[in-house]
Amino acid sequence: MNDDFRPAEGLLGRLTMLRVDSDGPVVHIRLNRPDKRNALSETLVREIETAFVHLPAGARAAVISGEGAHFCAGLDLSEVTEQTVATGILHSRMWHAAFDRVQFGPVPVIAVLHGAVVGGGLELAATAHLRVAERSAFYGLPEGQRGIFVGGSGSARIPRLMGVARMTDLMLTGRVFDSAEGQAAGLSNYLVGDGEGLPKALALARQVASNAPLSNFAITQALPRIAEMAPAEGLFVESLMAAIAQGDDAAKQRVRDFLDKRAGKVGVRP
Ligand code: 1HE
């Protein structure tokens, strides 16, 4: 990793299953439980929520990745046998709250996917705004085989990436997609070689962090909500969001920079 990254201090530095480092506007959050393939225990899910609630001041983009050979093996199955129906509902709602903090937190999030991206691991990946997959990545939803169901927002988020039909196939049959199939199905935005995912995600994060914060807010918070609205309501909200973004000083400065030939053209960064 880039040498300029420094471990987070305070609360973020005391997390036990997440490692958080930052370099200026970019925060790198790493699932750090490789001996259990980054399986999502209750503690780890709560630490993800804590990390996104308490991002370092000045953070403008986050990268989330997994330590070891896999991104994430999903729900920590050793905790399932302790659940009753009632605690199971609360456990799932706890995941929802944590993952909402990722998707609807203050910064765009880019996930680096490698090795197993399965079950709750795919649910977590689906909360990110962009996904960079390495060739080693593979995707599965073994809930059907385990006698359970997705509970970490997968039924709401994953079909929006790959469609209900593909998700049904993975869940009913235990089918596994390799990284090329995942890319074709819409699970990843970028497909890169093994070991290239983190550098690619960090480069994207720096680029994203250089956007006007209000534009990034509109893209990550307003866009997915507008896309769920009926067109008439969506267009109304779009007008409000567009006017708010345009009215911001940062937008005015960026538009002036382009007109004065100080800003890059499309596809060419200054
Ligand atoms: C785990 C878990 C886990 C590994 N919960 N402990 N998820 C799954 O059904 C995936 C289950 N895991 C696997 O299929 C494999 O572990 C992997 C393909 C991800 C990786 O294989 P491998 O050979 O590298 O590792 P391993 O030897 O299988 O596992 C290493 C250790 O991690 C081992 O523990 P150890 O004490 O024997 O060393 C495993 O037991 C442990 N481990 N995965 C607990 N998932 C909100 S609802 C979401 C619903 C779901 O996510 S369902 C999908 C659950």
GROMACS .gro file of C-alpha atoms and ligand atoms in nm:
model
  324
    1MET     CA    1   0.000   0.000   0.000
    2ASN     CA    2   0.097   0.362  -0.049
    3ASP     CA    3   0.343   0.464   0.229
    4ASP     CA    4   0.153   0.785   0.298
    5PHE     CA    5  -0.129   0.595   0.469
    6ARG     CA    6  -0.126   0.629   0.847
    7PRO     CA    7  -0.322   0.422   1.101
    8ALA     CA    8  -0.631   0.595   1.233
    9GLU     CA    9  -0.617   0.721   1.589
   10GLY     CA   10  -0.873   0.726   1.872
   11LEU     CA   11  -1.185   0.512   1.842
   12LEU     CA   12  -1.104   0.397   1.488
   13GLY     CA   13  -0.758   0.288   1.597
   14ARG     CA   14  -0.905   0.071   1.872
   15LEU     CA   15  -1.130  -0.144   1.651
   16THR     CA   16  -1.039  -0.511   1.681
   17MET     CA   17  -1.157  -0.660   1.350
   18LEU     CA   18  -1.112  -0.363   1.120
   19ARG     CA   19  -0.795  -0.182   1.032
   20VAL     CA   20  -0.845   0.180   0.934
   21ASP     CA   21  -0.574   0.391   0.768
   22SER     CA   22  -0.600   0.725   0.599
   23ASP     CA   23  -0.407   0.942   0.360
   24GLY     CA   24  -0.554   1.290   0.335
   25PRO     CA   25  -0.905   1.261   0.190
   26VAL     CA   26  -0.890   0.883   0.133
   27VAL     CA   27  -0.972   0.632   0.409
   28HIS     CA   28  -0.886   0.264   0.374
   29ILE     CA   29  -1.101   0.030   0.582
   30ARG     CA   30  -0.984  -0.329   0.587
   31LEU     CA   31  -1.178  -0.631   0.717
   32ASN     CA   32  -0.907  -0.777   0.936
   33ARG     CA   33  -1.012  -1.126   1.034
   34PRO     CA   34  -0.826  -1.335   0.776
   35ASP     CA   35  -0.809  -1.649   0.991
   36LYS     CA   36  -1.190  -1.669   0.963
   37ARG     CA   37  -1.190  -1.544   0.602
   38ASN     CA   38  -1.330  -1.209   0.727
   39ALA     CA   39  -1.658  -1.376   0.827
   40LEU     CA   40  -1.899  -1.112   0.951
   41SER     CA   41  -1.948  -1.166   1.322
   42GLU     CA   42  -2.176  -0.931   1.512
   43THR     CA   43  -1.868  -0.748   1.641
   44LEU     CA   44  -1.732  -0.698   1.290
   45VAL     CA   45  -2.065  -0.569   1.156
   46ARG     CA   46  -2.090  -0.326   1.448
   47GLU     CA   47  -1.731  -0.213   1.387
   48ILE     CA   48  -1.817  -0.144   1.021
   49GLU     CA   49  -2.101   0.078   1.142
   50THR     CA   50  -1.870   0.252   1.391
   51ALA     CA   51  -1.607   0.314   1.123
   52PHE     CA   52  -1.853   0.479   0.885
   53VAL     CA   53  -2.017   0.685   1.160
   54HIS     CA   54  -1.678   0.811   1.283
   55LEU     CA   55  -1.483   0.858   0.960
   56PRO     CA   56  -1.181   1.083   1.007
   57ALA     CA   57  -1.250   1.454   0.960
   58GLY     CA   58  -1.153   1.546   0.606
   59ALA     CA   59  -1.244   1.205   0.460
   60ARG     CA   60  -1.384   1.243   0.108
   61ALA     CA   61  -1.379   0.882  -0.016
   62ALA     CA   62  -1.341   0.537   0.139
   63VAL     CA   63  -1.201   0.209   0.014
   64ILE     CA   64  -1.309  -0.116   0.179
   65SER     CA   65  -1.112  -0.436   0.128
   66GLY     CA   66  -1.042  -0.768   0.295
   67GLU     CA   67  -0.717  -0.886   0.452
   68GLY     CA   68  -0.589  -1.230   0.345
   69ALA     CA   69  -0.692  -1.444   0.051
   70HIS     CA   70  -1.063  -1.354   0.051
   71PHE     CA   71  -1.275  -1.040   0.065
   72CYS     CA   72  -1.538  -1.193   0.293
   73ALA     CA   73  -1.691  -1.535   0.368
   74GLY     CA   74  -2.026  -1.382   0.471
   75LEU     CA   75  -2.216  -1.427   0.793
   76ASP     CA   76  -2.019  -1.583   1.078
   77LEU     CA   77  -2.201  -1.914   1.078
   78SER     CA   78  -2.083  -1.997   1.430
   79GLU     CA   79  -2.327  -1.731   1.558
   80VAL     CA   80  -2.633  -1.858   1.368
   81THR     CA   81  -2.705  -2.149   1.598
   82GLU     CA   82  -2.745  -1.908   1.891
   83GLN     CA   83  -3.032  -1.717   1.725
   84THR     CA   84  -3.401  -1.750   1.802
   85VAL     CA   85  -3.663  -1.615   1.560
   86ALA     CA   86  -3.687  -1.293   1.761
   87THR     CA   87  -3.312  -1.234   1.796
   88GLY     CA   88  -3.267  -1.330   1.431
   89ILE     CA   89  -3.491  -1.042   1.322
   90LEU     CA   90  -3.300  -0.796   1.541
   91HIS     CA   91  -2.968  -0.935   1.414
   92SER     CA   92  -3.074  -0.877   1.054
   93ARG     CA   93  -3.198  -0.526   1.137
   94MET     CA   94  -2.861  -0.454   1.298
   95TRP     CA   95  -2.690  -0.548   0.967
   96HIS     CA   96  -2.935  -0.323   0.781
   97ALA     CA   97  -2.851  -0.027   1.005
   98ALA     CA   98  -2.477  -0.086   0.966
   99PHE     CA   99  -2.489  -0.131   0.589
  100ASP     CA  100  -2.710   0.180   0.551
  101ARG     CA  101  -2.428   0.371   0.719
  102VAL     CA  102  -2.198   0.249   0.441
  103GLN     CA  103  -2.427   0.328   0.148
  104PHE     CA  104  -2.576   0.644   0.291
  105GLY     CA  105  -2.274   0.769   0.482
  106PRO     CA  106  -2.090   1.091   0.407
  107VAL     CA  107  -1.845   0.962   0.142
  108PRO     CA  108  -1.844   0.749  -0.174
  109VAL     CA  109  -1.725   0.395  -0.099
  110ILE     CA  110  -1.523   0.171  -0.330
  111ALA     CA  111  -1.495  -0.202  -0.252
  112VAL     CA  112  -1.200  -0.417  -0.358
  113LEU     CA  113  -1.317  -0.773  -0.422
  114HIS     CA  114  -1.090  -1.076  -0.430
  115GLY     CA  115  -1.129  -1.445  -0.349
  116ALA     CA  116  -1.460  -1.531  -0.183
  117VAL     CA  117  -1.728  -1.263  -0.204
  118VAL     CA  118  -2.008  -1.477  -0.070
  119GLY     CA  119  -2.332  -1.446   0.123
  120GLY     CA  120  -2.310  -1.146   0.354
  121GLY     CA  121  -1.979  -1.060   0.187
  122LEU     CA  122  -2.167  -0.998  -0.138
  123GLU     CA  123  -2.428  -0.804   0.057
  124LEU     CA  124  -2.152  -0.583   0.197
  125ALA     CA  125  -1.997  -0.541  -0.149
  126ALA     CA  126  -2.339  -0.433  -0.280
  127THR     CA  127  -2.352  -0.145  -0.030
  128ALA     CA  128  -2.046   0.015  -0.191
  129HIS     CA  129  -2.088   0.272  -0.466
  130LEU     CA  130  -1.821   0.118  -0.688
  131ARG     CA  131  -1.671  -0.230  -0.698
  132VAL     CA  132  -1.325  -0.322  -0.827
  133ALA     CA  133  -1.285  -0.699  -0.868
  134GLU     CA  134  -0.963  -0.893  -0.906
  135ARG     CA  135  -0.946  -1.203  -1.127
  136SER     CA  136  -0.950  -1.428  -0.817
  137ALA     CA  137  -1.292  -1.299  -0.708
  138PHE     CA  138  -1.583  -1.541  -0.701
  139TYR     CA  139  -1.942  -1.478  -0.602
  140GLY     CA  140  -2.189  -1.707  -0.431
  141LEU     CA  141  -2.504  -1.693  -0.224
  142PRO     CA  142  -2.491  -2.023  -0.032
  143GLU     CA  143  -2.785  -1.926   0.190
  144GLY     CA  144  -3.003  -2.189   0.020
  145GLN     CA  145  -2.750  -2.461   0.102
  146ARG     CA  146  -2.720  -2.338   0.463
  147GLY     CA  147  -3.097  -2.335   0.518
  148ILE     CA  148  -3.111  -1.960   0.569
  149PHE     CA  149  -3.192  -1.647   0.366
  150VAL     CA  150  -3.010  -1.325   0.296
  151GLY     CA  151  -3.051  -1.094   0.595
  152GLY     CA  152  -2.800  -0.817   0.534
  153SER     CA  153  -2.999  -0.621   0.274
  154GLY     CA  154  -2.902  -0.853  -0.011
  155SER     CA  155  -3.257  -0.901  -0.137
  156ALA     CA  156  -3.291  -0.524  -0.180
  157ARG     CA  157  -2.943  -0.437  -0.306
  158ILE     CA  158  -2.810  -0.736  -0.504
  159PRO     CA  159  -3.100  -0.758  -0.757
  160ARG     CA  160  -3.033  -0.392  -0.840
  161LEU     CA  161  -2.686  -0.500  -0.957
  162MET     CA  162  -2.743  -0.842  -1.116
  163GLY     CA  163  -3.122  -0.879  -1.147
  164VAL     CA  164  -3.362  -1.106  -0.958
  165ALA     CA  165  -3.323  -1.393  -1.207
  166ARG     CA  166  -2.947  -1.429  -1.161
  167MET     CA  167  -2.973  -1.389  -0.785
  168THR     CA  168  -3.242  -1.658  -0.773
  169ASP     CA  169  -3.012  -1.892  -0.968
  170LEU     CA  170  -2.718  -1.836  -0.729
  171MET     CA  171  -2.942  -1.887  -0.425
  172LEU     CA  172  -3.144  -2.186  -0.545
  173THR     CA  173  -2.866  -2.384  -0.709
  174GLY     CA  174  -2.553  -2.276  -0.524
  175ARG     CA  175  -2.407  -2.162  -0.857
  176VAL     CA  176  -2.084  -1.964  -0.824
  177PHE     CA  177  -1.988  -1.685  -1.065
  178ASP     CA  178  -1.622  -1.632  -1.141
  179SER     CA  179  -1.489  -1.278  -1.176
  180ALA     CA  180  -1.560  -1.257  -1.550
  181GLU     CA  181  -1.920  -1.377  -1.499
  182GLY     CA  182  -1.956  -1.132  -1.210
  183GLN     CA  183  -1.834  -0.846  -1.425
  184ALA     CA  184  -2.074  -0.943  -1.707
  185ALA     CA  185  -2.360  -0.968  -1.455
  186GLY     CA  186  -2.293  -0.618  -1.317
  187LEU     CA  187  -2.143  -0.718  -0.983
  188SER     CA  188  -1.821  -0.528  -1.051
  189ASN     CA  189  -1.752  -0.200  -1.229
  190TYR     CA  190  -1.385  -0.276  -1.293
  191LEU     CA  191  -1.208  -0.609  -1.340
  192VAL     CA  192  -0.831  -0.608  -1.286
  193GLY     CA  193  -0.549  -0.856  -1.232
  194ASP     CA  194  -0.471  -1.014  -0.897
  195GLY     CA  195  -0.299  -0.764  -0.669
  196GLU     CA  196  -0.414  -0.470  -0.881
  197GLY     CA  197  -0.747  -0.411  -0.706
  198LEU     CA  198  -0.630  -0.196  -0.417
  199PRO     CA  199  -0.408   0.038  -0.626
  200LYS     CA  200  -0.694   0.077  -0.873
  201ALA     CA  201  -0.947   0.148  -0.597
  202LEU     CA  202  -0.716   0.398  -0.427
  203ALA     CA  203  -0.661   0.579  -0.758
  204LEU     CA  204  -1.037   0.590  -0.814
  205ALA     CA  205  -1.089   0.711  -0.458
  206ARG     CA  206  -0.845   1.000  -0.509
  207GLN     CA  207  -1.026   1.093  -0.829
  208VAL     CA  208  -1.369   1.072  -0.662
  209ALA     CA  209  -1.240   1.272  -0.362
  210SER     CA  210  -1.145   1.556  -0.596
  211ASN     CA  211  -1.510   1.609  -0.700
  212ALA     CA  212  -1.716   1.878  -0.533
  213PRO     CA  213  -1.855   1.720  -0.211
  214LEU     CA  214  -2.209   1.826  -0.294
  215SER     CA  215  -2.189   1.655  -0.635
  216ASN     CA  216  -2.073   1.336  -0.467
  217PHE     CA  217  -2.357   1.370  -0.216
  218ALA     CA  218  -2.609   1.403  -0.500
  219ILE     CA  219  -2.463   1.104  -0.684
  220THR     CA  220  -2.449   0.870  -0.385
  221GLN     CA  221  -2.757   0.987  -0.190
  222ALA     CA  222  -3.003   1.141  -0.435
  223LEU     CA  223  -2.944   0.928  -0.745
  224PRO     CA  224  -3.031   0.585  -0.596
  225ARG     CA  225  -3.340   0.731  -0.429
  226ILE     CA  226  -3.458   0.911  -0.742
  227ALA     CA  227  -3.410   0.589  -0.940
  228GLU     CA  228  -3.661   0.420  -0.704
  229MET     CA  229  -3.925   0.695  -0.742
  230ALA     CA  230  -4.203   0.722  -0.994
  231PRO     CA  231  -4.069   0.942  -1.279
  232ALA     CA  232  -4.277   1.250  -1.196
  233GLU     CA  233  -4.163   1.259  -0.834
  234GLY     CA  234  -3.809   1.164  -0.934
  235LEU     CA  235  -3.784   1.450  -1.182
  236PHE     CA  236  -3.907   1.694  -0.919
  237VAL     CA  237  -3.640   1.580  -0.672
  238GLU     CA  238  -3.383   1.587  -0.953
  239SER     CA  239  -3.461   1.955  -1.015
  240LEU     CA  240  -3.420   2.038  -0.647
  241MET     CA  241  -3.093   1.847  -0.621
  242ALA     CA  242  -2.957   2.000  -0.941
  243ALA     CA  243  -3.039   2.352  -0.824
  244ILE     CA  244  -2.882   2.288  -0.482
  245ALA     CA  245  -2.563   2.153  -0.641
  246GLN     CA  246  -2.540   2.434  -0.898
  247GLY     CA  247  -2.595   2.697  -0.631
  248ASP     CA  248  -2.290   2.583  -0.437
  249ASP     CA  249  -1.975   2.798  -0.464
  250ALA     CA  250  -1.770   2.491  -0.557
  251ALA     CA  251  -1.987   2.430  -0.864
  252LYS     CA  252  -1.968   2.792  -0.974
  253GLN     CA  253  -1.588   2.789  -0.941
  254ARG     CA  254  -1.559   2.463  -1.139
  255VAL     CA  255  -1.779   2.592  -1.419
  256ARG     CA  256  -1.578   2.917  -1.431
  257ASP     CA  257  -1.256   2.713  -1.444
  258PHE     CA  258  -1.383   2.527  -1.749
  259LEU     CA  259  -1.499   2.842  -1.927
  260ASP     CA  260  -1.160   3.003  -1.854
  261LYS     CA  261  -0.986   2.691  -1.990
  262ARG     CA  262  -0.834   2.604  -1.652
  263ALA     CA  263  -1.025   2.273  -1.617
  264GLY     CA  264  -0.985   1.942  -1.797
  265LYS     CA  265  -1.203   1.840  -2.090
  266VAL     CA  266  -1.414   1.526  -2.070
  267GLY     CA  267  -1.179   1.229  -2.046
  268VAL     CA  268  -0.878   1.456  -1.980
  269ARG     CA  269  -0.800   1.550  -1.621
  270PRO     CA  270  -0.599   1.872  -1.572
  2711HE     C1  271  -1.601  -1.939   0.879
  2711HE     C2  272  -1.677  -1.893   0.770
  2711HE     C3  273  -1.807  -1.841   0.798
  2711HE     C4  274  -1.489  -1.961   0.693
  2711HE     N1  275  -1.848  -1.842   0.926
  2711HE     N2  276  -1.647  -1.938   1.004
  2711HE     N3  277  -2.094  -1.824   0.426
  2711HE     C5  278  -2.057  -1.942   0.374
  2711HE     O1  279  -2.133  -2.035   0.366
  2711HE     C6  280  -1.914  -1.952   0.332
  2711HE     C7  281  -1.842  -2.055   0.416
  2711HE     N4  282  -1.699  -2.054   0.391
  2711HE     C8  283  -1.640  -2.114   0.285
  2711HE     O2  284  -1.706  -2.167   0.195
  2711HE     C9  285  -1.491  -2.117   0.282
  2711HE     O3  286  -1.443  -2.092   0.414
  2711HE    C10  287  -1.428  -2.011   0.186
  2711HE    C11  288  -1.455  -2.053   0.040
  2711HE    C12  289  -1.482  -1.872   0.212
  2711HE    C13  290  -1.275  -2.006   0.210
  2711HE     O4  291  -1.220  -2.137   0.203
  2711HE     P1  292  -1.077  -2.165   0.267
  2711HE     O5  293  -1.038  -2.306   0.229
  2711HE     O6  294  -0.982  -2.056   0.230
  2711HE     O7  295  -1.095  -2.152   0.428
  2711HE     P2  296  -1.160  -2.257   0.531
  2711HE     O8  297  -1.057  -2.359   0.567
  2711HE     O9  298  -1.289  -2.309   0.483
  2711HE    O10  299  -1.192  -2.164   0.656
  2711HE    C14  300  -1.088  -2.113   0.741
  2711HE    C15  301  -1.152  -2.086   0.874
  2711HE    O11  302  -1.252  -1.986   0.862
  2711HE    C16  303  -1.222  -2.209   0.931
  2711HE    O12  304  -1.213  -2.202   1.072
  2711HE     P3  305  -1.106  -2.290   1.155
  2711HE    O13  306  -1.131  -2.254   1.297
  2711HE    O14  307  -1.133  -2.432   1.119
  2711HE    O15  308  -0.971  -2.246   1.105
  2711HE    C17  309  -1.367  -2.187   0.890
  2711HE    O16  310  -1.459  -2.255   0.973
  2711HE    C18  311  -1.378  -2.038   0.908
  2711HE     N5  312  -1.485  -1.982   0.828
  2711HE     N6  313  -1.606  -1.907   0.656
  2711HE    C19  314  -1.770  -1.889   1.024
  2711HE     N7  315  -1.886  -1.792   0.703
  2711HE    C20  316  -2.694  -1.159   0.707
  2711HE     S1  317  -2.731  -1.304   0.634
  2711HE    C21  318  -2.595  -1.352   0.542
  2711HE    C22  319  -2.603  -1.496   0.514
  2711HE    C23  320  -2.473  -1.554   0.471
  2711HE    O17  321  -2.372  -1.487   0.464
  2711HE     S2  322  -2.477  -1.719   0.430
  2711HE    C24  323  -2.316  -1.752   0.372
  2711HE    C25  324  -2.223  -1.796   0.482
   0.00000   0.00000   0.00000
